[in-house]
mmCIF file of C-alpha atoms in Angstrom:
data_model
loop_
_atom_site.group_PDB
_atom_site.id
_atom_site.type_symbol
_atom_site.label_atom_id
_atom_site.label_comp_id
_atom_site.label_asym_id
_atom_site.label_seq_id
_atom_site.Cartn_x
_atom_site.Cartn_y
_atom_site.Cartn_z
ATOM 1 C CA MET A 1 161.878 3.083 0.482
ATOM 2 C CA SER A 2 158.196 3.968 0.508
ATOM 3 C CA GLY A 3 155.195 1.969 1.546
ATOM 4 C CA ILE A 4 153.444 1.098 4.732
ATOM 5 C CA GLY A 5 155.364 1.390 7.969
ATOM 6 C CA TRP A 6 155.456 -0.788 11.043
ATOM 7 C CA GLU A 7 152.551 1.208 12.490
ATOM 8 C CA TRP A 8 150.191 -0.631 10.123
ATOM 9 C CA ILE A 9 150.457 -3.704 12.343
ATOM 10 C CA PHE A 10 147.950 -2.021 14.643
ATOM 11 C CA PHE A 11 145.329 -1.954 11.891
ATOM 12 C CA VAL A 12 144.975 -5.732 12.117
ATOM 13 C CA ASN A 13 142.679 -4.994 15.059
ATOM 14 C CA VAL A 14 140.163 -3.161 12.851
ATOM 15 C CA PRO A 15 138.905 -6.166 10.851
ATOM 16 C CA ILE A 16 139.027 -8.342 13.974
ATOM 17 C CA GLY A 17 136.959 -5.743 15.836
ATOM 18 C CA ILE A 18 134.411 -5.613 13.011
ATOM 19 C CA VAL A 19 134.074 -9.409 13.016
ATOM 20 C CA VAL A 20 133.637 -9.398 16.809
ATOM 21 C CA LEU A 21 131.025 -6.615 16.661
ATOM 22 C CA VAL A 22 129.017 -8.599 14.108
ATOM 23 C CA ALA A 23 129.494 -12.086 15.560
ATOM 24 C CA VAL A 24 129.115 -11.536 19.307
ATOM 25 C CA PRO A 25 125.478 -10.335 19.326
ATOM 26 C CA ALA A 26 124.429 -13.303 17.207
ATOM 27 C CA LEU A 27 126.428 -15.790 19.269
ATOM 28 C CA VAL A 28 125.390 -14.380 22.636
ATOM 29 C CA LYS A 29 121.725 -14.391 21.618
ATOM 30 C CA ALA A 30 121.977 -18.000 20.484
ATOM 31 C CA ASP A 31 123.872 -19.002 23.629
ATOM 32 C CA THR A 32 121.380 -17.227 25.903
ATOM 33 C CA LYS A 33 118.448 -18.984 24.249
ATOM 34 C CA SER A 34 120.077 -22.398 24.535
ATOM 35 C CA ALA A 35 121.213 -21.843 28.124
ATOM 36 C CA HIS A 36 117.941 -20.427 29.415
ATOM 37 C CA GLY A 37 115.412 -21.832 26.966
ATOM 38 C CA HIS A 38 113.882 -25.279 26.673
ATOM 39 C CA GLY A 39 115.059 -27.910 29.140
ATOM 40 C CA HIS A 40 116.628 -25.510 31.607
ATOM 41 C CA GLY A 41 113.814 -23.143 32.371
ATOM 42 C CA ASP A 42 110.486 -23.366 34.093
ATOM 43 C CA ALA A 43 109.348 -26.953 33.696
ATOM 44 C CA ALA A 44 105.807 -26.075 34.689
ATOM 45 C CA ALA A 45 105.531 -23.827 31.644
ATOM 46 C CA HIS A 46 106.396 -26.826 29.465
ATOM 47 C CA GLY A 47 103.720 -29.006 31.055
ATOM 48 C CA HIS A 48 105.973 -31.141 33.234
ATOM 49 C CA GLY A 49 104.132 -30.234 36.431
ATOM 50 C CA HIS A 50 107.133 -29.658 38.693
ATOM 51 C CA ALA A 51 109.054 -26.434 39.132
ATOM 52 C CA HIS A 52 112.669 -27.447 38.695
ATOM 53 C CA GLY A 53 112.677 -29.458 35.459
ATOM 54 C CA HIS A 54 116.034 -31.199 35.280
ATOM 55 C CA GLY A 55 117.458 -29.512 38.339
ATOM 56 C CA HIS A 56 118.926 -26.618 36.354
ATOM 57 C CA GLY A 57 116.073 -24.147 36.613
ATOM 58 C CA HIS A 58 116.615 -22.819 40.122
ATOM 59 C CA ASN A 59 117.384 -19.155 40.530
ATOM 60 C CA HIS A 60 120.968 -18.367 41.514
ATOM 61 C CA GLY A 61 120.183 -14.823 42.580
ATOM 62 C CA HIS A 62 121.262 -13.258 39.304
ATOM 63 C CA GLY A 63 118.102 -11.236 38.848
ATOM 64 C CA HIS A 64 116.211 -13.540 36.471
ATOM 65 C CA GLY A 65 113.770 -16.294 37.206
ATOM 66 C CA HIS A 66 112.957 -19.673 35.662
ATOM 67 C CA GLY A 67 113.079 -19.733 31.868
ATOM 68 C CA GLU A 68 113.612 -16.004 31.683
ATOM 69 C CA ALA A 69 116.588 -14.975 29.570
ATOM 70 C CA PRO A 70 118.774 -12.310 31.174
ATOM 71 C CA SER A 71 118.615 -8.987 29.406
ATOM 72 C CA GLY A 72 120.349 -5.650 29.553
ATOM 73 C CA ILE A 73 123.886 -4.459 29.794
ATOM 74 C CA ASP A 74 125.722 -4.170 33.092
ATOM 75 C CA LEU A 75 126.846 -0.594 32.487
ATOM 76 C CA SER A 76 127.767 0.112 36.120
ATOM 77 C CA GLY A 77 129.839 -3.084 36.226
ATOM 78 C CA ALA A 78 131.562 -2.215 32.954
ATOM 79 C CA LEU A 79 132.388 1.317 34.098
ATOM 80 C CA THR A 80 133.738 0.253 37.470
ATOM 81 C CA MET A 81 135.644 -2.658 35.888
ATOM 82 C CA ALA A 82 137.349 -0.237 33.483
ATOM 83 C CA ALA A 83 137.914 2.639 35.911
ATOM 84 C CA THR A 84 139.321 0.628 38.824
ATOM 85 C CA PRO A 85 142.514 -0.701 37.176
ATOM 86 C CA ALA A 86 142.970 2.594 35.295
ATOM 87 C CA LEU A 87 142.938 4.498 38.587
ATOM 88 C CA LEU A 88 145.262 1.945 40.188
ATOM 89 C CA ILE A 89 147.807 2.163 37.374
ATOM 90 C CA PHE A 90 147.614 5.958 37.224
ATOM 91 C CA GLY A 91 148.029 6.227 41.003
ATOM 92 C CA LEU A 92 151.068 3.928 40.965
ATOM 93 C CA MET A 93 152.637 5.896 38.120
ATOM 94 C CA GLN A 94 152.069 9.148 40.010
ATOM 95 C CA ALA A 95 153.495 7.603 43.193
ATOM 96 C CA ARG A 96 156.645 6.632 41.323
ATOM 97 C CA GLU A 97 157.085 10.218 40.118
ATOM 98 C CA HIS A 98 155.875 12.224 43.112
ATOM 99 C CA GLY A 99 155.810 9.785 46.043
ATOM 100 C CA PHE A 100 152.871 8.212 47.835
ATOM 101 C CA GLY A 101 152.311 11.310 49.980
ATOM 102 C CA ASP A 102 151.326 13.396 46.973
ATOM 103 C CA PRO A 103 147.562 13.733 46.406
ATOM 104 C CA THR A 104 148.035 12.951 42.702
ATOM 105 C CA ALA A 105 149.144 9.493 43.824
ATOM 106 C CA TRP A 106 146.948 8.601 46.774
ATOM 107 C CA LEU A 107 143.683 10.035 45.438
ATOM 108 C CA PRO A 108 143.645 7.727 42.373
ATOM 109 C CA LEU A 109 144.751 4.805 44.573
ATOM 110 C CA LEU A 110 141.904 5.553 46.980
ATOM 111 C CA GLY A 111 139.601 5.826 43.954
ATOM 112 C CA SER A 112 140.686 2.384 42.787
ATOM 113 C CA VAL A 113 139.813 0.859 46.169
ATOM 114 C CA LEU A 114 136.433 2.599 46.063
ATOM 115 C CA GLY A 115 135.978 1.434 42.446
ATOM 116 C CA ALA A 116 136.643 -2.184 43.443
ATOM 117 C CA ALA A 117 134.047 -1.947 46.220
ATOM 118 C CA LEU A 118 131.537 -0.359 43.837
ATOM 119 C CA PHE A 119 132.228 -3.127 41.312
ATOM 120 C CA VAL A 120 131.311 -5.778 43.890
ATOM 121 C CA VAL A 121 128.099 -3.905 44.762
ATOM 122 C CA ALA A 122 127.242 -3.438 41.077
ATOM 123 C CA GLU A 123 127.788 -7.112 40.278
ATOM 124 C CA ARG A 124 125.674 -8.260 43.220
ATOM 125 C CA GLN A 125 122.777 -6.077 42.088
ATOM 126 C CA ALA A 126 123.050 -6.581 38.311
ATOM 127 C CA ALA A 127 120.482 -8.713 36.522
ATOM 128 C CA THR A 128 123.196 -9.773 34.058
ATOM 129 C CA PRO A 129 126.547 -9.317 35.816
ATOM 130 C CA LEU A 130 129.767 -9.109 33.830
ATOM 131 C CA ALA A 131 131.495 -11.370 36.324
ATOM 132 C CA ARG A 132 129.862 -13.770 38.702
ATOM 133 C CA LEU A 133 131.432 -13.082 42.093
ATOM 134 C CA PRO A 134 131.635 -16.735 43.243
ATOM 135 C CA PHE A 135 133.721 -17.457 40.139
ATOM 136 C CA LEU A 136 136.146 -14.640 41.011
ATOM 137 C CA ALA A 137 136.533 -16.065 44.530
ATOM 138 C CA ARG A 138 137.674 -19.536 43.405
ATOM 139 C CA ARG A 139 140.966 -20.528 44.991
ATOM 140 C CA SER A 140 142.331 -21.834 41.703
ATOM 141 C CA LEU A 141 141.652 -18.503 39.956
ATOM 142 C CA VAL A 142 143.057 -16.409 42.805
ATOM 143 C CA GLY A 143 146.112 -18.696 43.109
ATOM 144 C CA GLY A 144 146.746 -18.558 39.368
ATOM 145 C CA CYS A 145 146.493 -14.771 39.373
ATOM 146 C CA MET A 146 148.925 -14.535 42.309
ATOM 147 C CA LEU A 147 151.418 -16.781 40.493
ATOM 148 C CA MET A 148 151.102 -14.663 37.354
ATOM 149 C CA LEU A 149 151.614 -11.492 39.391
ATOM 150 C CA ALA A 150 154.695 -12.940 41.085
ATOM 151 C CA GLY A 151 156.099 -14.043 37.729
ATOM 152 C CA ALA A 152 155.439 -10.632 36.179
ATOM 153 C CA LEU A 153 157.109 -8.856 39.090
ATOM 154 C CA LEU A 154 160.097 -11.176 38.893
ATOM 155 C CA LEU A 155 160.483 -10.721 35.143
ATOM 156 C CA THR A 156 160.027 -6.959 35.388
ATOM 157 C CA GLY A 157 162.726 -6.753 38.048
ATOM 158 C CA LEU A 158 165.095 -8.905 36.024
ATOM 159 C CA GLU A 159 164.415 -6.940 32.868
ATOM 160 C CA ARG A 160 164.812 -3.600 34.568
ATOM 161 C CA HIS A 161 167.888 -4.339 36.647
ATOM 162 C CA GLY A 162 169.453 -7.306 34.869
ATOM 163 C CA ASP A 163 170.799 -5.277 31.967
ATOM 164 C CA ALA A 164 172.353 -2.686 34.285
ATOM 165 C CA TRP A 165 173.937 -5.436 36.401
ATOM 166 C CA ALA A 166 175.314 -7.190 33.312
ATOM 167 C CA GLN A 167 177.026 -4.006 32.155
ATOM 168 C CA VAL A 168 178.574 -3.193 35.513
ATOM 169 C CA VAL A 169 179.468 -6.505 37.135
ATOM 170 C CA PRO A 170 180.612 -8.837 34.332
ATOM 171 C CA GLY A 171 181.371 -5.983 31.898
ATOM 172 C CA PHE A 172 179.026 -7.013 29.078
ATOM 173 C CA VAL A 173 178.048 -4.586 26.359
ATOM 174 C CA LEU A 174 174.262 -4.070 26.411
ATOM 175 C CA LEU A 175 173.771 -5.456 22.888
ATOM 176 C CA GLY A 176 175.863 -8.532 23.708
ATOM 177 C CA PHE A 177 173.920 -9.151 26.897
ATOM 178 C CA GLY A 178 170.598 -8.793 25.068
ATOM 179 C CA LEU A 179 171.642 -11.193 22.342
ATOM 180 C CA GLY A 180 172.931 -13.637 24.954
ATOM 181 C CA VAL A 181 169.624 -13.574 26.828
ATOM 182 C CA PHE A 182 167.732 -13.938 23.568
ATOM 183 C CA ALA A 183 169.821 -16.954 22.530
ATOM 184 C CA HIS A 184 168.974 -18.849 25.719
#
């Protein structure tokens, strides 16, 4: 049988990526103008005579003043946001293979801690931060992330050790156990 293989499923991302590349700049520009333009900016510039307009024009310390649209790309935030989890994952993978005492494990882990600290510094100094730090500190967000982490760890442990247990203890065949889990 000839034709396209299962690998072609990954090409669905190409048209989606093209649409995102075209749509996001237009949408972000429009959103920035509506969020920081008329009614939310400097009321004095619009002839209202007082500085805070409707109470939305005060500066939150994000590097831009009243009525001024944020500009620029937070390159340092983007780099540290990408590098930090990559270093963490790589360090954990190396620790699993070589142990935590090996420099190939603890150096990337140390780099991930440094990357997280640099991310916080970068976001505090950025005119247009990728992530607003007060948002990341919300208890509901942190609690939700901790629950997701606990669930992922639980499922990973069950997935990794559950099939081995099912073959040894009750005597299931791996395919039968998998189909049984799938059916529930």
